[in-house]
Structure formats: structure tokens, C-alpha cells
């Protein structure tokens, strides 16, 4: 009977179990650098750094995330002013034992601070009121994405058991592309020791709008965390009879801080 079970496991692919085991009570550094290329407005660069500490919480984990630095290549920007709502304030994110996000503590209070920051950053009603309408209409899922989306990007327990190979994928609509476009493409997985490398190349088109994404990420099999990720997204759209191209190149690195 034991031999039959082993054979069935082999025939089924025998994928390893997902694993999540971050270093506990040790600060990690999460650095995100985004370059936005606009064929009408040039290049703009955003940088942010967060400190994240994982601790045990019952049968799961608590990730305490603190934004410690932000920078915008455009001086006096609203981006920097909005960042003050979160800068230096710890955000506690509860995870289950498998490393999946459960909830953000005090999300309503965090969202209220962001609303107040919009009022400070956007001094004119024609700017402030539309931003407040978007803010106030956000669903819980959208709030979680805004507040902790960058943390979700480095949680990859389900990738630790991936096997090498390629498959076709369909990615959901991303960003603020209008109309919302899903993308079809190929995902390739490579495994080398503790490293799982995942690359994705996908594209979508609807009428005069085309979007493409090239993504590569590296997952540490022992911890279930993404250690680095590189995204290159391009949007080619027609606006009022003209063609415009926007490109976002985003680099993410995640590693234990060196004392």
C-alpha cells in the first residue's frame, strides 16, 4: 500500500509543499525603485525603503512594516507629501502560518491619515475633491493593496515548491490602464539550489491600446520570500488622435538588514 501511494505521488508530479519561514525578530530592508518613462513628460524616478520585521503571532505571523525613506526626482511633489501620512509609522499586517495576508490592523485609521494627507497635498478643490472621491470609494481589497501591496509582492510561499518548466498564463488587468486589459503570455520556472527563478512575458491589446509586461523574480525556497524582482511594463495608447507610450521599470530588493 505504501508503495502504491508513492507511485501515485510520482505520477501526480510530487510537487514539494509550500514553505514560509522568514527570519524572526530580524529587520529586513525592502527597497523599491520605479522609473516612469513618459514620451510627453520625460523620466520620473520614485524610491522608497521600508523596514519589515516578522514575529510569531499565535499559529501565524505578524509583519510590522515601517516606511523609513521616500524620494521623488521631482521636487515638491504630491508623492512626497502623501508619503508623510505613512512615513515612520508602523503598520501591522497579520499573516497565516503559510505566509498569506489575513488583515491589516487599524486599516480604517491608516486610511483616514491618507485622506488627511490628500487634503494637505492637493490645495485646490478641483484636485482635492476628485482624489477624495476615489479614496472614499475604495473597497477593502483596494485599501489593502495601497497600504500593503508592496509587502504582498515579496510573500511567495506558494512558489517554493514550483517545478521547472513553462506554461501559458493569463494575467488580470493591472494599474490604471483604460480600458482594463488582461494579458496572455508564458511563465517559465527555473530551480537552482535554494533559488526559484520565475520569468513572465505577457501582452494584451484592445482596439488602440496595447500593454506588455516582462517580469523576473527570484524566490528563496528556504524562507518563501522574494529576494529580488524586476518589472518592465509598457503601455501604448491612443489619446485624442495621438499615440502615447508610457513605460514603468520597477526594481524590488528584499534582504535582511546588516547591523
Coordinates of N, CA and C in Angstrom, one line a residue:
X1 N 0.8 -1.2 0.0 CA 0.0 0.0 0.0 C 0.9 1.3 0.0
X2 N 2.0 1.2 0.8 CA 2.8 2.4 0.9 C 3.5 2.6 -0.5
X3 N 3.9 1.5 -1.2 CA 4.5 1.6 -2.5 C 3.5 2.2 -3.5
X4 N 2.2 1.8 -3.4 CA 1.2 2.3 -4.4 C 1.1 3.8 -4.2
X5 N 1.1 4.3 -2.9 CA 0.9 5.7 -2.6 C 2.1 6.5 -3.2
X6 N 3.3 5.9 -3.0 CA 4.5 6.6 -3.6 C 4.4 6.7 -5.1
X7 N 3.9 5.7 -5.7 CA 3.8 5.7 -7.2 C 2.8 6.7 -7.6
X8 N 1.6 6.8 -6.9 CA 0.6 7.8 -7.3 C 1.2 9.2 -7.1
X9 N 2.0 9.4 -6.1 CA 2.6 10.7 -5.9 C 3.5 11.1 -7.0
X10 N 4.3 10.1 -7.4 CA 5.2 10.3 -8.5 C 4.5 10.7 -9.8
X11 N 3.4 9.9 -10.1 CA 2.7 10.2 -11.3 C 1.9 11.5 -11.3
X12 N 1.6 12.0 -10.1 CA 0.9 13.2 -9.9 C 1.8 14.4 -10.0
X13 N 3.1 14.2 -10.0 CA 4.1 15.3 -10.1 C 4.9 15.5 -8.9
X14 N 4.3 15.1 -7.7 CA 5.0 15.1 -6.5 C 5.6 16.4 -6.1
X15 N 4.9 17.5 -6.3 CA 5.4 18.9 -6.0 C 5.7 19.0 -4.5
X16 N 6.7 19.7 -4.2 CA 7.1 19.9 -2.8 C 6.0 20.8 -2.1
X17 N 5.9 20.7 -0.8 CA 5.0 21.6 -0.1 C 5.4 23.0 -0.1
X18 N 4.5 24.0 -0.1 CA 4.8 25.4 0.0 C 5.5 25.6 1.4
X19 N 6.4 26.6 1.4 CA 7.1 26.8 2.7 C 7.2 28.3 2.9
X20 N 7.0 28.7 4.2 CA 7.2 30.0 4.6 C 7.9 30.0 6.0
X21 N 9.1 30.5 6.0 CA 9.9 30.5 7.2 C 10.8 31.7 7.2
X22 N 10.3 32.9 7.4 CA 11.2 34.1 7.4 C 12.0 34.1 8.7
X23 N 13.1 34.8 8.7 CA 13.9 35.1 9.9 C 13.0 35.9 10.8
X24 N 13.0 35.5 12.1 CA 12.1 36.2 13.1 C 12.9 37.2 13.9
X25 N 12.2 38.3 14.2 CA 12.7 39.4 15.0 C 14.0 40.0 14.4
X26 N 14.2 39.9 13.1 CA 15.3 40.5 12.4 C 14.8 41.4 11.4
X27 N 15.3 42.7 11.4 CA 14.8 43.6 10.4 C 15.2 43.3 9.0
X28 N 14.3 43.3 8.0 CA 14.5 43.2 6.6 C 14.4 44.6 6.0
X29 N 15.2 44.8 4.9 CA 15.0 46.0 4.1 C 14.3 45.7 2.8
X30 N 13.3 46.5 2.5 CA 12.5 46.4 1.3 C 12.7 47.7 0.5
X31 N 13.5 47.6 -0.6 CA 13.8 48.8 -1.4 C 13.1 48.7 -2.7
X32 N 12.3 49.7 -3.1 CA 11.6 49.7 -4.4 C 12.0 51.0 -5.1
X33 N 12.4 50.8 -6.4 CA 12.8 51.9 -7.2 C 12.0 51.8 -8.5
X34 N 11.3 52.8 -8.9 CA 10.4 52.9 -10.1 C 10.8 54.0 -10.9
X35 N 11.0 53.7 -12.2 CA 11.3 54.8 -13.2 C 10.1 54.8 -14.2
X36 N 9.5 56.0 -14.2 CA 8.3 56.2 -15.1 C 8.7 57.0 -16.3
X37 N 8.7 56.3 -17.5 CA 9.1 57.0 -18.7 C 7.8 57.4 -19.5
X38 N 7.7 58.7 -19.7 CA 6.5 59.2 -20.5 C 7.1 60.0 -21.7
X39 N 6.6 59.6 -22.8 CA 7.1 60.2 -24.1 C 6.7 61.7 -24.2
X40 N 5.8 62.1 -23.3 CA 5.5 63.6 -23.3 C 6.1 64.3 -22.2
X41 N 6.5 63.6 -21.1 CA 6.9 64.3 -19.9 C 8.2 63.8 -19.3
X42 N 8.9 63.1 -20.1 CA 10.3 62.6 -19.7 C 10.3 61.5 -18.7
X43 N 11.3 61.4 -17.9 CA 11.5 60.3 -16.9 C 11.4 60.8 -15.5
X44 N 10.6 60.1 -14.7 CA 10.5 60.4 -13.3 C 10.8 59.2 -12.4
X45 N 11.5 59.4 -11.4 CA 12.1 58.3 -10.5 C 11.5 58.4 -9.1
X46 N 10.9 57.3 -8.6 CA 10.4 57.2 -7.3 C 11.2 56.1 -6.5
X47 N 11.6 56.4 -5.3 CA 12.3 55.4 -4.5 C 11.7 55.4 -3.1
X48 N 11.6 54.2 -2.5 CA 11.1 54.0 -1.2 C 11.9 52.9 -0.5
X49 N 12.0 53.0 0.8 CA 12.6 52.0 1.6 C 11.7 51.7 2.8
X50 N 11.5 50.4 3.1 CA 10.7 50.0 4.3 C 11.5 49.1 5.1
X51 N 11.3 49.1 6.4 CA 11.8 48.1 7.3 C 10.7 47.2 7.7
X52 N 10.9 45.9 7.6 CA 9.9 44.9 7.9 C 10.5 43.9 8.9
X53 N 9.7 43.6 10.0 CA 10.2 42.6 11.0 C 9.0 41.6 11.2
X54 N 9.4 40.3 11.0 CA 8.4 39.2 11.2 C 8.5 38.7 12.6
X55 N 7.4 38.5 13.3 CA 7.3 37.8 14.6 C 6.2 36.8 14.5
X56 N 6.3 35.9 15.5 CA 5.2 34.9 15.6 C 4.0 35.5 16.2
X57 N 2.8 35.1 15.7 CA 1.5 35.5 16.2 C 0.6 34.3 16.3
X58 N 0.4 33.7 17.5 CA -0.4 32.5 17.6 C 0.1 31.5 16.6
X59 N -0.7 31.0 15.7 CA -0.3 30.0 14.8 C 0.1 30.6 13.4
X60 N 0.3 31.9 13.4 CA 0.7 32.6 12.2 C 1.8 33.6 12.5
X61 N 1.8 34.7 11.7 CA 2.9 35.7 11.8 C 2.4 37.1 11.9
X62 N 3.2 38.0 12.4 CA 2.9 39.4 12.3 C 4.0 40.1 11.6
X63 N 3.8 40.8 10.5 CA 4.8 41.6 9.8 C 4.6 43.0 10.1
X64 N 5.6 43.6 10.8 CA 5.5 45.0 11.1 C 6.3 45.8 10.1
X65 N 5.6 46.6 9.3 CA 6.2 47.3 8.2 C 6.3 48.8 8.5
X66 N 7.4 49.4 8.3 CA 7.6 50.9 8.6 C 8.3 51.5 7.4
X67 N 7.6 52.5 6.8 CA 8.2 53.3 5.7 C 9.2 54.2 6.3
X68 N 10.5 54.1 5.9 CA 11.6 54.9 6.5 C 12.2 55.9 5.6
X69 N 12.0 55.8 4.3 CA 12.5 56.8 3.4 C 11.8 56.8 2.1
X70 N 11.6 58.0 1.5 CA 11.0 58.1 0.2 C 11.7 59.2 -0.6
X71 N 11.7 59.1 -1.9 CA 12.4 60.2 -2.7 C 11.7 60.2 -4.1
X72 N 11.5 61.4 -4.5 CA 10.9 61.7 -5.8 C 11.8 62.6 -6.6
X73 N 12.2 62.2 -7.8 CA 13.1 63.0 -8.6 C 12.5 64.4 -8.9
X74 N 11.2 64.5 -8.8 CA 10.5 65.8 -9.0 C 10.3 66.5 -7.6
X75 N 11.0 67.6 -7.4 CA 11.0 68.3 -6.1 C 9.6 68.9 -5.8
X76 N 9.3 68.9 -4.5 CA 8.0 69.5 -4.1 C 6.8 68.7 -4.6
X77 N 6.9 67.4 -4.8 CA 5.8 66.6 -5.4 C 4.8 66.2 -4.4
X78 N 3.6 65.9 -4.9 CA 2.5 65.4 -4.0 C 2.8 64.0 -3.5
X79 N 3.6 63.3 -4.2 CA 4.1 61.9 -3.8 C 4.7 62.0 -2.4
X80 N 5.7 63.0 -2.3 CA 6.4 63.1 -1.0 C 5.5 63.6 0.1
X81 N 4.5 64.4 -0.2 CA 3.6 64.9 0.8 C 2.7 63.8 1.3
X82 N 2.2 63.0 0.3 CA 1.3 61.9 0.7 C 2.1 60.8 1.5
X83 N 3.4 60.7 1.3 CA 4.2 59.7 2.0 C 4.3 60.1 3.5
X84 N 4.1 61.3 3.8 CA 4.3 61.7 5.2 C 3.1 61.1 6.0
X85 N 2.0 60.7 5.4 CA 1.0 60.1 6.2 C 1.4 58.7 6.7
X86 N 2.4 58.1 6.1 CA 2.8 56.7 6.5 C 4.2 56.7 7.0
X87 N 5.0 57.7 6.7 CA 6.4 57.7 7.0 C 6.7 57.6 8.5
X88 N 7.5 56.6 8.9 CA 7.8 56.4 10.3 C 6.8 55.8 11.2
X89 N 5.6 55.5 10.6 CA 4.5 54.8 11.3 C 4.5 53.3 11.1
X90 N 4.5 52.5 12.1 CA 4.5 51.1 11.9 C 3.1 50.6 11.5
X91 N 3.0 49.7 10.5 CA 1.8 49.1 10.0 C 1.9 47.6 10.3
X92 N 1.0 47.1 11.1 CA 1.0 45.7 11.5 C 0.1 44.9 10.5
X93 N 0.7 43.9 9.9 CA 0.0 43.1 8.9 C 0.0 41.6 9.4
X94 N -1.2 41.1 9.6 CA -1.3 39.7 10.1 C -1.3 38.7 9.0
X95 N -0.4 37.6 9.1 CA -0.3 36.6 8.1 C -0.7 35.3 8.7
X96 N -1.2 34.3 7.9 CA -1.4 33.0 8.4 C -0.1 32.2 8.4
X97 N -0.2 31.0 8.9 CA 1.1 30.2 9.1 C 1.7 29.9 7.7
X98 N 1.0 30.0 6.7 CA 1.6 29.8 5.3 C 2.1 31.0 4.7
X99 N 2.1 32.2 5.4 CA 2.6 33.4 4.8 C 1.6 34.2 3.9
X100 N 0.3 33.9 4.0 CA -0.7 34.6 3.2 C -1.3 35.8 4.1
X101 N -1.5 36.9 3.5 CA -2.0 38.1 4.2 C -3.4 37.8 4.7
X102 N -3.7 38.1 5.9 CA -5.0 38.0 6.5 C -5.7 39.3 6.7
X103 N -5.0 40.3 7.3 CA -5.6 41.6 7.5 C -4.6 42.6 8.0
X104 N -4.9 43.8 7.8 CA -4.1 44.9 8.3 C -4.8 45.5 9.5
X105 N -4.0 45.6 10.6 CA -4.6 46.2 11.8 C -4.8 47.7 11.7
X106 N -5.9 48.2 12.2 CA -6.2 49.6 12.2 C -6.2 50.2 10.8
X107 N -6.8 49.4 9.8 CA -6.8 49.9 8.5 C -7.6 51.2 8.3
X108 N -8.7 51.3 9.0 CA -9.5 52.5 8.9 C -8.8 53.7 9.3
X109 N -8.0 53.6 10.4 CA -7.2 54.8 10.9 C -6.1 55.1 9.9
X110 N -5.5 54.1 9.3 CA -4.5 54.4 8.3 C -5.1 55.1 7.1
X111 N -6.2 54.6 6.7 CA -6.9 55.2 5.5 C -7.3 56.6 5.8
X112 N -7.7 56.9 7.0 CA -8.1 58.3 7.4 C -6.9 59.2 7.3
X113 N -5.7 58.7 7.7 CA -4.5 59.5 7.6 C -4.1 59.9 6.2
X114 N -4.4 58.9 5.3 CA -4.1 59.1 3.9 C -5.1 60.2 3.3
X115 N -6.3 60.2 3.8 CA -7.3 61.2 3.4 C -6.9 62.6 3.8
X116 N -6.4 62.7 5.1 CA -6.0 64.0 5.5 C -4.7 64.4 4.8
X117 N -3.9 63.5 4.4 CA -2.7 63.9 3.6 C -3.1 64.4 2.2
X118 N -4.1 63.8 1.6 CA -4.6 64.3 0.3 C -5.1 65.8 0.5
X119 N -5.7 66.1 1.6 CA -6.2 67.5 1.8 C -5.0 68.4 1.9
X120 N -3.9 67.9 2.4 CA -2.7 68.8 2.6 C -2.0 68.9 1.3
X121 N -1.9 67.8 0.5 CA -1.1 67.8 -0.7 C -1.8 68.5 -1.8
X122 N -3.1 68.3 -2.0 CA -3.9 68.9 -3.0 C -4.7 70.1 -2.4
X123 N -4.1 71.3 -2.7 CA -4.7 72.5 -2.0 C -5.9 73.1 -2.7
X124 N -6.1 72.7 -4.0 CA -7.3 73.3 -4.7 C -8.4 72.2 -4.8
X125 N -9.6 72.7 -4.7 CA -10.8 71.8 -4.8 C -10.8 71.0 -6.0
X126 N -10.4 71.5 -7.2 CA -10.5 70.8 -8.4 C -9.5 69.6 -8.4
X127 N -8.5 69.6 -7.6 CA -7.6 68.5 -7.4 C -8.0 67.6 -6.2
X128 N -8.4 68.2 -5.1 CA -8.6 67.5 -3.9 C -9.9 66.7 -3.9
X129 N -11.0 67.3 -4.4 CA -12.3 66.6 -4.4 C -12.3 65.3 -5.2
X130 N -11.8 65.3 -6.5 CA -11.7 64.0 -7.2 C -10.9 63.0 -6.5
X131 N -9.8 63.4 -5.9 CA -9.0 62.4 -5.2 C -9.7 61.8 -4.0
X132 N -10.4 62.7 -3.3 CA -11.2 62.2 -2.1 C -12.3 61.3 -2.6
X133 N -12.9 61.5 -3.7 CA -14.0 60.6 -4.2 C -13.4 59.2 -4.5
X134 N -12.2 59.2 -5.1 CA -11.6 57.9 -5.3 C -11.2 57.2 -4.0
X135 N -10.6 58.0 -3.1 CA -10.3 57.5 -1.8 C -11.4 56.9 -1.1
X136 N -12.5 57.6 -1.0 CA -13.7 57.2 -0.2 C -14.4 56.0 -0.8
X137 N -14.3 55.8 -2.1 CA -15.0 54.7 -2.8 C -14.2 53.4 -2.8
X138 N -13.0 53.5 -2.3 CA -12.1 52.3 -2.4 C -12.7 51.1 -1.6
X139 N -12.6 49.9 -2.1 CA -13.0 48.7 -1.4 C -11.9 48.3 -0.4
X140 N -12.3 47.4 0.5 CA -11.3 46.9 1.4 C -10.1 46.3 0.7
X141 N -10.3 45.5 -0.4 CA -9.2 44.9 -1.1 C -8.3 46.0 -1.7
X142 N -8.9 47.1 -2.2 CA -8.1 48.2 -2.8 C -7.3 48.9 -1.7
X143 N -7.9 49.1 -0.6 CA -7.2 49.7 0.5 C -6.0 48.9 0.9
X144 N -6.2 47.6 1.0 CA -5.1 46.7 1.4 C -4.0 46.7 0.4
X145 N -4.4 46.8 -0.9 CA -3.4 46.9 -2.0 C -2.5 48.2 -1.9
X146 N -3.2 49.3 -1.6 CA -2.5 50.6 -1.4 C -1.5 50.5 -0.2
X147 N -2.0 50.0 0.9 CA -1.3 50.1 2.1 C -0.2 49.0 2.2
X148 N -0.5 47.8 1.7 CA 0.4 46.7 1.9 C 0.7 45.9 0.7
X149 N 0.4 46.5 -0.5 CA 0.7 45.8 -1.7 C 2.1 45.5 -2.0
X150 N 3.0 46.4 -1.5 CA 4.5 46.1 -1.7 C 4.9 45.0 -0.9
X151 N 4.3 44.8 0.3 CA 4.6 43.6 1.1 C 4.1 42.3 0.5
X152 N 2.9 42.4 -0.1 CA 2.4 41.2 -0.8 C 3.3 40.7 -1.9
X153 N 4.0 41.6 -2.5 CA 4.9 41.3 -3.6 C 6.1 40.4 -3.2
X154 N 6.4 40.5 -2.0 CA 7.6 39.6 -1.5 C 7.2 38.4 -0.8
X155 N 5.9 38.2 -0.6 CA 5.4 37.0 0.0 C 5.1 35.9 -1.0
X156 N 6.0 34.9 -1.1 CA 5.8 33.9 -2.2 C 5.9 32.5 -1.7
X157 N 5.2 32.1 -0.7 CA 5.4 30.7 -0.2 C 4.9 29.7 -1.2
X158 N 4.0 30.0 -2.0 CA 3.4 29.0 -3.0 C 4.4 28.8 -4.1
X159 N 5.5 29.6 -4.3 CA 6.4 29.4 -5.3 C 7.6 28.5 -4.9
X160 N 7.7 28.2 -3.6 CA 8.8 27.4 -3.1 C 8.8 26.0 -3.6
X161 N 7.6 25.5 -3.9 CA 7.5 24.1 -4.4 C 7.4 24.0 -5.9
X162 N 7.6 25.1 -6.6 CA 7.4 25.0 -8.0 C 8.5 24.1 -8.7
X163 N 8.1 23.4 -9.8 CA 9.0 22.6 -10.5 C 9.4 23.3 -11.8
X164 N 10.5 23.0 -12.4 CA 11.0 23.7 -13.6 C 10.0 23.4 -14.8
X165 N 9.9 24.4 -15.6 CA 9.1 24.2 -16.8 C 8.4 25.5 -17.2
X166 N 7.6 25.5 -18.3 CA 6.9 26.6 -18.8 C 5.4 26.3 -18.9
X167 N 4.6 27.4 -18.9 CA 3.2 27.2 -19.0 C 2.6 28.5 -19.5
X168 N 1.4 28.5 -20.2 CA 0.8 29.7 -20.6 C 0.0 30.3 -19.4
X169 N -0.1 31.6 -19.3 CA -0.7 32.3 -18.2 C -1.6 33.4 -18.7
X170 N -2.6 33.8 -18.0 CA -3.4 34.9 -18.2 C -3.3 35.8 -17.0
X171 N -2.8 37.0 -17.1 CA -2.7 38.0 -16.0 C -3.9 38.9 -16.0
X172 N -4.4 39.2 -14.8 CA -5.5 40.1 -14.6 C -5.1 41.6 -15.0
X173 N -6.1 42.4 -15.2 CA -5.7 43.8 -15.5 C -4.9 44.5 -14.4
X174 N -4.0 45.3 -14.8 CA -3.1 45.9 -13.8 C -3.1 47.4 -14.0
X175 N -2.8 48.1 -12.9 CA -2.6 49.6 -12.9 C -3.9 50.3 -13.3
X176 N -3.7 51.5 -13.9 CA -4.8 52.3 -14.3 C -5.1 52.3 -15.8
X177 N -4.7 51.3 -16.4 CA -4.9 51.2 -17.9 C -6.4 51.2 -18.2
X178 N -6.8 52.0 -19.1 CA -8.2 52.1 -19.5 C -8.3 51.9 -21.1
X179 N -9.1 51.0 -21.5 CA -9.9 50.1 -20.7 C -9.1 49.0 -20.1
X180 N -9.6 48.4 -18.9 CA -8.8 47.4 -18.3 C -8.4 46.2 -19.2
X181 N -7.2 45.8 -19.3 CA -6.7 44.8 -20.2 C -6.1 43.6 -19.4
X182 N -6.5 42.4 -19.7 CA -5.8 41.3 -19.2 C -4.7 40.9 -20.2
X183 N -3.7 40.2 -19.8 CA -2.6 39.9 -20.7 C -2.4 38.4 -20.7
X184 N -2.0 37.9 -21.9 CA -1.7 36.5 -22.1 C -0.2 36.3 -22.5
X185 N 0.4 35.2 -21.9 CA 1.8 35.0 -22.2 C 2.3 33.7 -21.7
X186 N 3.6 33.7 -21.3 CA 4.3 32.5 -20.9 C 5.0 32.7 -19.6
X187 N 4.9 31.8 -18.7 CA 5.7 31.8 -17.4 C 6.6 30.6 -17.4
X188 N 7.9 30.9 -17.1 CA 8.9 29.9 -17.0 C 9.6 29.9 -15.7
X189 N 9.7 28.7 -15.1 CA 10.3 28.4 -13.8 C 11.6 27.7 -13.9
X190 N 12.6 28.2 -13.2 CA 13.9 27.5 -13.1 C 14.2 27.4 -11.7
X191 N 14.8 26.2 -11.3 CA 15.2 25.9 -9.9 C 16.7 25.6 -9.9
X192 N 17.4 26.3 -8.9 CA 18.8 26.0 -8.7 C 19.1 26.1 -7.3
X193 N 19.3 25.0 -6.6 CA 19.5 25.0 -5.2 C 18.4 25.7 -4.4
X194 N 18.7 26.7 -3.7 CA 17.7 27.4 -2.9 C 16.9 28.4 -3.7
X195 N 17.3 28.7 -4.9 CA 16.7 29.7 -5.7 C 15.6 29.2 -6.7
X196 N 14.5 29.8 -6.7 CA 13.4 29.6 -7.7 C 13.3 30.9 -8.5
X197 N 13.6 30.8 -9.8 CA 13.5 31.9 -10.7 C 12.3 31.8 -11.5
X198 N 11.5 32.9 -11.5 CA 10.2 32.9 -12.3 C 10.3 34.1 -13.3
X199 N 10.1 33.8 -14.5 CA 10.0 34.9 -15.5 C 8.7 34.8 -16.2
X200 N 8.1 36.0 -16.5 CA 6.8 36.1 -17.2 C 6.9 37.1 -18.3
X201 N 6.4 36.7 -19.5 CA 6.3 37.6 -20.6 C 4.9 37.5 -21.1
X202 N 4.2 38.7 -21.1 CA 2.8 38.7 -21.5 C 2.4 40.0 -22.1
X203 N 1.3 39.9 -22.9 CA 0.9 41.1 -23.6 C -0.6 41.1 -23.8
X204 N -1.2 42.2 -24.0 CA -2.7 42.3 -24.3 C -3.0 43.5 -25.2
X205 N -4.1 43.4 -25.9 CA -4.4 44.5 -26.8 C -5.9 44.6 -26.9
X206 N -6.4 45.9 -26.9 CA -7.9 46.1 -27.1 C -8.0 47.4 -27.9
X207 N -8.4 47.3 -29.2 CA -8.5 48.5 -30.0 C -7.2 49.1 -30.2
X208 N -7.1 50.4 -29.8 CA -5.9 51.2 -29.9 C -5.0 51.1 -28.7
X209 N -5.3 50.3 -27.7 CA -4.4 50.2 -26.6 C -3.7 48.9 -26.5
X210 N -2.4 48.9 -26.3 CA -1.6 47.7 -26.1 C -0.8 47.8 -24.8
X211 N -0.7 46.7 -24.1 CA 0.1 46.6 -22.9 C 1.0 45.4 -22.9
X212 N 2.2 45.5 -22.4 CA 3.0 44.3 -22.3 C 3.8 44.4 -20.9
X213 N 4.1 43.2 -20.5 CA 4.9 43.1 -19.2 C 5.9 42.0 -19.3
X214 N 7.1 42.4 -18.9 CA 8.2 41.4 -18.7 C 8.6 41.4 -17.2
X215 N 8.5 40.3 -16.6 CA 8.8 40.2 -15.1 C 9.7 39.1 -14.8
X216 N 10.7 39.4 -13.9 CA 11.6 38.3 -13.5 C 11.7 38.4 -11.9
X217 N 11.6 37.3 -11.2 CA 11.7 37.4 -9.8 C 12.5 36.1 -9.3
X218 N 13.1 36.3 -8.1 CA 13.9 35.2 -7.5 C 13.3 35.0 -6.1
X219 N 12.9 33.7 -5.9 CA 12.4 33.3 -4.6 C 13.3 32.5 -3.8
X220 N 13.5 32.8 -2.5 CA 14.3 31.9 -1.7 C 13.5 30.8 -1.2
X221 N 13.8 29.5 -1.6 CA 13.0 28.4 -1.2 C 13.0 28.1 0.3
X222 N 14.0 28.5 1.0 CA 14.0 28.3 2.4 C 13.1 29.2 3.2
X223 N 12.9 30.4 2.8 CA 12.1 31.4 3.5 C 10.7 31.6 2.9
X224 N 10.6 31.4 1.6 CA 9.4 31.7 0.9 C 9.2 33.1 0.6
X225 N 10.3 33.9 0.5 CA 10.3 35.3 0.3 C 11.0 35.6 -1.1
X226 N 10.4 36.6 -1.7 CA 11.1 37.1 -3.0 C 12.3 38.0 -2.5
X227 N 13.4 37.7 -3.1 CA 14.6 38.5 -2.8 C 14.9 39.6 -3.8
X228 N 14.4 39.4 -5.0 CA 14.5 40.5 -6.0 C 13.5 40.3 -7.1
X229 N 13.0 41.4 -7.6 CA 12.1 41.4 -8.7 C 12.3 42.5 -9.6
X230 N 12.1 42.3 -10.9 CA 12.3 43.3 -11.9 C 11.0 43.3 -12.9
X231 N 10.3 44.4 -13.0 CA 9.2 44.5 -13.9 C 9.5 45.6 -14.9
X232 N 9.0 45.3 -16.1 CA 9.1 46.3 -17.2 C 7.8 46.3 -17.9
X233 N 7.0 47.3 -17.7 CA 5.6 47.4 -18.2 C 5.5 48.5 -19.2
X234 N 4.9 48.3 -20.4 CA 4.8 49.3 -21.4 C 3.4 49.4 -21.8
X235 N 2.9 50.6 -21.9 CA 1.5 50.9 -22.4 C 1.6 51.8 -23.6
X236 N 1.0 51.4 -24.7 CA 0.9 52.2 -25.9 C -0.5 52.5 -26.2
X237 N -0.9 53.7 -26.1 CA -2.3 54.0 -26.2 C -2.6 55.3 -27.1
X238 N -3.7 55.3 -27.7 CA -4.1 56.5 -28.5 C -5.0 57.4 -27.6
X239 N -4.6 58.6 -27.5 CA -5.4 59.6 -26.7 C -5.7 60.8 -27.6
X240 N -7.0 61.1 -27.9 CA -7.4 62.2 -28.7 C -6.6 62.2 -30.0
X241 N -6.6 61.1 -30.7 CA -6.0 61.0 -32.0 C -4.5 60.9 -32.0
X242 N -3.8 60.9 -30.9 CA -2.4 60.9 -30.8 C -1.9 59.6 -30.1
X243 N -0.7 59.1 -30.5 CA -0.2 57.9 -29.8 C 0.7 58.4 -28.7
X244 N 0.6 57.7 -27.5 CA 1.5 58.0 -26.4 C 2.0 56.7 -25.8
X245 N 3.2 56.7 -25.4 CA 3.8 55.5 -24.8 C 4.3 55.8 -23.4
X246 N 3.8 55.0 -22.4 CA 4.3 55.1 -21.1 C 5.0 53.7 -20.7
X247 N 6.1 53.8 -20.0 CA 6.9 52.6 -19.6 C 7.3 52.8 -18.2
X248 N 7.0 51.7 -17.4 CA 7.4 51.7 -16.0 C 8.4 50.6 -15.8
X249 N 9.5 50.9 -15.3 CA 10.5 49.9 -14.9 C 10.7 49.9 -13.4
X250 N 10.4 48.8 -12.7 CA 10.4 48.8 -11.3 C 11.3 47.7 -10.8
X251 N 12.2 48.0 -9.9 CA 13.1 47.0 -9.3 C 12.8 46.9 -7.8
X252 N 12.8 45.7 -7.3 CA 12.5 45.5 -5.9 C 13.6 44.6 -5.3
X253 N 14.1 44.9 -4.2 CA 15.1 44.1 -3.5 C 14.6 43.9 -2.0
X254 N 14.8 42.7 -1.5 CA 14.3 42.4 -0.1 C 15.4 41.5 0.5
X255 N 15.9 42.0 1.7 CA 17.0 41.3 2.3 C 17.1 41.7 3.8
X256 N 17.7 40.8 4.6 CA 17.9 41.2 6.0 C 18.9 42.4 6.1
X257 N 18.5 43.3 7.0 CA 19.4 44.5 7.1 C 20.6 44.1 7.8
X258 N 21.7 44.7 7.4 CA 23.0 44.4 8.0 C 23.3 45.4 9.2
X259 N 23.5 44.9 10.4 CA 23.7 45.8 11.5 C 25.1 46.4 11.5

